[in-house]
């Protein structure tokens, strides 16, 4: 099986305006290394060195993007897309791809801010691209599937897990729309971002296991960033998490796209329709009505407690009706993490950022995989690679190592986050291979399947630093 190989980098490059607004977060740093003119060439050099084909950046300051980053990336062979946050903060997300490797199919910027909705009152954003991998000349593009790339920077506030979940739900709904094939399955998805949530937090589990029962959960618990269990009256998550007026189901799908039939038939609530049950018009027999004995000859009786003239009020909830589950959200993308969040040889957690000298993972590259049947260990799904294969990744570091370098940023790493880098292979189908597959016996196929599982163990080696 031949593979279309490419590398993906996710990197929160620390917006300069945020450095200057939060200088007390960087007291451990020499002021010179916080200077943008010092940081920019270091960050560019790092990107150039690892040479990704897809680059997902967070905390990209708008003026730096247009004046410095985009022109440089363009010279490096990237096509670039940018989405600034709504509101007053000056940074946003960028997704860039090598135009020698991919062709753009579509791009969707997403604003999570929705006026009037408390749960979506923050200015974070995301970007979702659909890319067509380009094959060597002579090969039909149809032999390789389009790839969906999403990038986001979720709200920081450790107390507002409710907002973080709603932001993720909007991003997942957009991915669902962009990555869904005409047959209802999904193109491979790569989801990068700073999710401001730690591994095995409820938000992380929601992405990885496709399901979260949230009803009654304190909002601060969602991200696992900090412990607010001493707080007297914590904000709790109540079902439904977001109102139906958002047009997103509890399965994180846009209502207009979800498979349930004839949604537009249920435009009015039951209470609203009941008002008309015995209204005057309903009790009046149309004069031209042909009477059928035993069917239309009885005059409907108005129950005594129903007034003759029902005061018809406007429907308070005229939104399209769709069923909401009680306190559970789900999504249909099968996503697993490139990183395992643990460095077995050091027996320490991986770290992607070091706020105030404390190491944490909040940055991720998730990718589409196949859930292993009956591979559910205590609610945690097991995955194996499908059409998209993880070939390697750049090792992260542990907190103790970063502390020896004086935390982040330091003279070598010019952001308060480390970059994440993964190398993938996307299956290129060929007629010959399809024929071969169809001729192998069931026994051989099972063996082939087992071999694949073993290979994954080798691939998911945290020390497999990508090198080419
Ligand atoms: O955690 V971050 O840093 O992904 O590296 O995302 C946010 C935080 C970023 C954008 O909002 O600014 C940082 N204390 C510490 N850091 C903060 C705070 C805060 N109160 N607010 C924002 N950030």
Short mmCIF file of N, CA, C and O and ligand atoms in Angstrom, two decimals, residues 12 18 25 59 85 89 153 156 194 196 416-417, ligand 1:
data_model
loop_
_atom_site.label_atom_id
_atom_site.label_comp_id
_atom_site.label_asym_id
_atom_site.label_seq_id
_atom_site.Cartn_x
_atom_site.Cartn_y
_atom_site.Cartn_z
N UNK A 12 1.37 27.07 19.45
CA UNK A 12 0.88 28.33 20.03
C UNK A 12 2.11 29.23 20.19
O UNK A 12 2.99 28.94 21.00
N UNK A 18 -0.29 39.71 24.26
CA UNK A 18 -0.61 38.98 25.49
C UNK A 18 0.60 38.96 26.43
O UNK A 18 0.43 38.98 27.65
N UNK A 25 3.30 37.28 34.30
CA UNK A 25 3.36 35.83 34.05
C UNK A 25 4.76 35.41 33.59
O UNK A 25 5.06 34.22 33.51
N UNK A 59 -2.57 31.97 18.71
CA UNK A 59 -2.02 33.23 19.24
C UNK A 59 -1.18 33.97 18.19
O UNK A 59 -0.07 34.43 18.45
N UNK A 85 -9.57 36.65 16.37
CA UNK A 85 -10.65 36.55 17.35
C UNK A 85 -11.64 37.69 17.16
O UNK A 85 -11.26 38.77 16.69
N UNK A 89 -9.28 41.45 21.60
CA UNK A 89 -7.96 40.79 21.56
C UNK A 89 -7.48 40.75 20.12
O UNK A 89 -8.27 40.60 19.19
N UNK A 153 -8.18 27.73 19.23
CA UNK A 153 -7.65 28.08 20.54
C UNK A 153 -8.87 28.33 21.42
O UNK A 153 -9.58 29.32 21.26
N UNK A 156 -9.45 30.23 27.77
CA UNK A 156 -8.51 29.89 28.85
C UNK A 156 -9.23 29.69 30.19
O UNK A 156 -8.95 28.73 30.91
N UNK A 194 -4.88 24.50 20.85
CA UNK A 194 -4.68 24.74 22.27
C UNK A 194 -6.08 24.69 22.87
O UNK A 194 -6.87 25.61 22.67
N UNK A 196 -6.82 24.38 26.10
CA UNK A 196 -6.83 24.83 27.49
C UNK A 196 -7.53 23.82 28.40
O UNK A 196 -8.32 24.19 29.27
N UNK A 416 5.71 30.30 25.07
CA UNK A 416 5.45 29.61 26.34
C UNK A 416 4.82 28.24 26.10
O UNK A 416 4.39 27.58 27.03
N UNK A 417 4.76 27.84 24.82
CA UNK A 417 4.32 26.48 24.46
C UNK A 417 5.42 25.82 23.63
O UNK A 417 6.19 26.50 22.95
O1 LIG B 1 -3.27 28.96 28.37
V1 LIG B 1 -2.87 29.97 26.92
O2 LIG B 1 -2.55 31.42 27.97
O3 LIG B 1 -3.43 28.71 25.75
O4 LIG B 1 -1.10 29.71 26.70
O5 LIG B 1 -4.48 30.88 26.41
C1 LIG B 1 -4.65 32.03 27.11
C2 LIG B 1 -3.72 32.08 28.29
C3 LIG B 1 -4.24 33.23 26.31
C4 LIG B 1 -5.34 33.78 25.47
O6 LIG B 1 -6.43 34.17 26.22
O7 LIG B 1 -3.83 34.20 27.26
C5 LIG B 1 -3.47 33.56 28.47
N1 LIG B 1 -3.88 34.00 33.52
C6 LIG B 1 -2.94 33.42 32.79
N2 LIG B 1 -2.96 33.39 31.45
C7 LIG B 1 -4.00 33.96 30.84
C8 LIG B 1 -5.04 34.58 31.57
C9 LIG B 1 -4.94 34.58 32.96
N3 LIG B 1 -5.87 35.14 33.72
N4 LIG B 1 -5.94 35.05 30.67
C10 LIG B 1 -5.47 34.72 29.46
N5 LIG B 1 -4.31 34.07 29.56
#
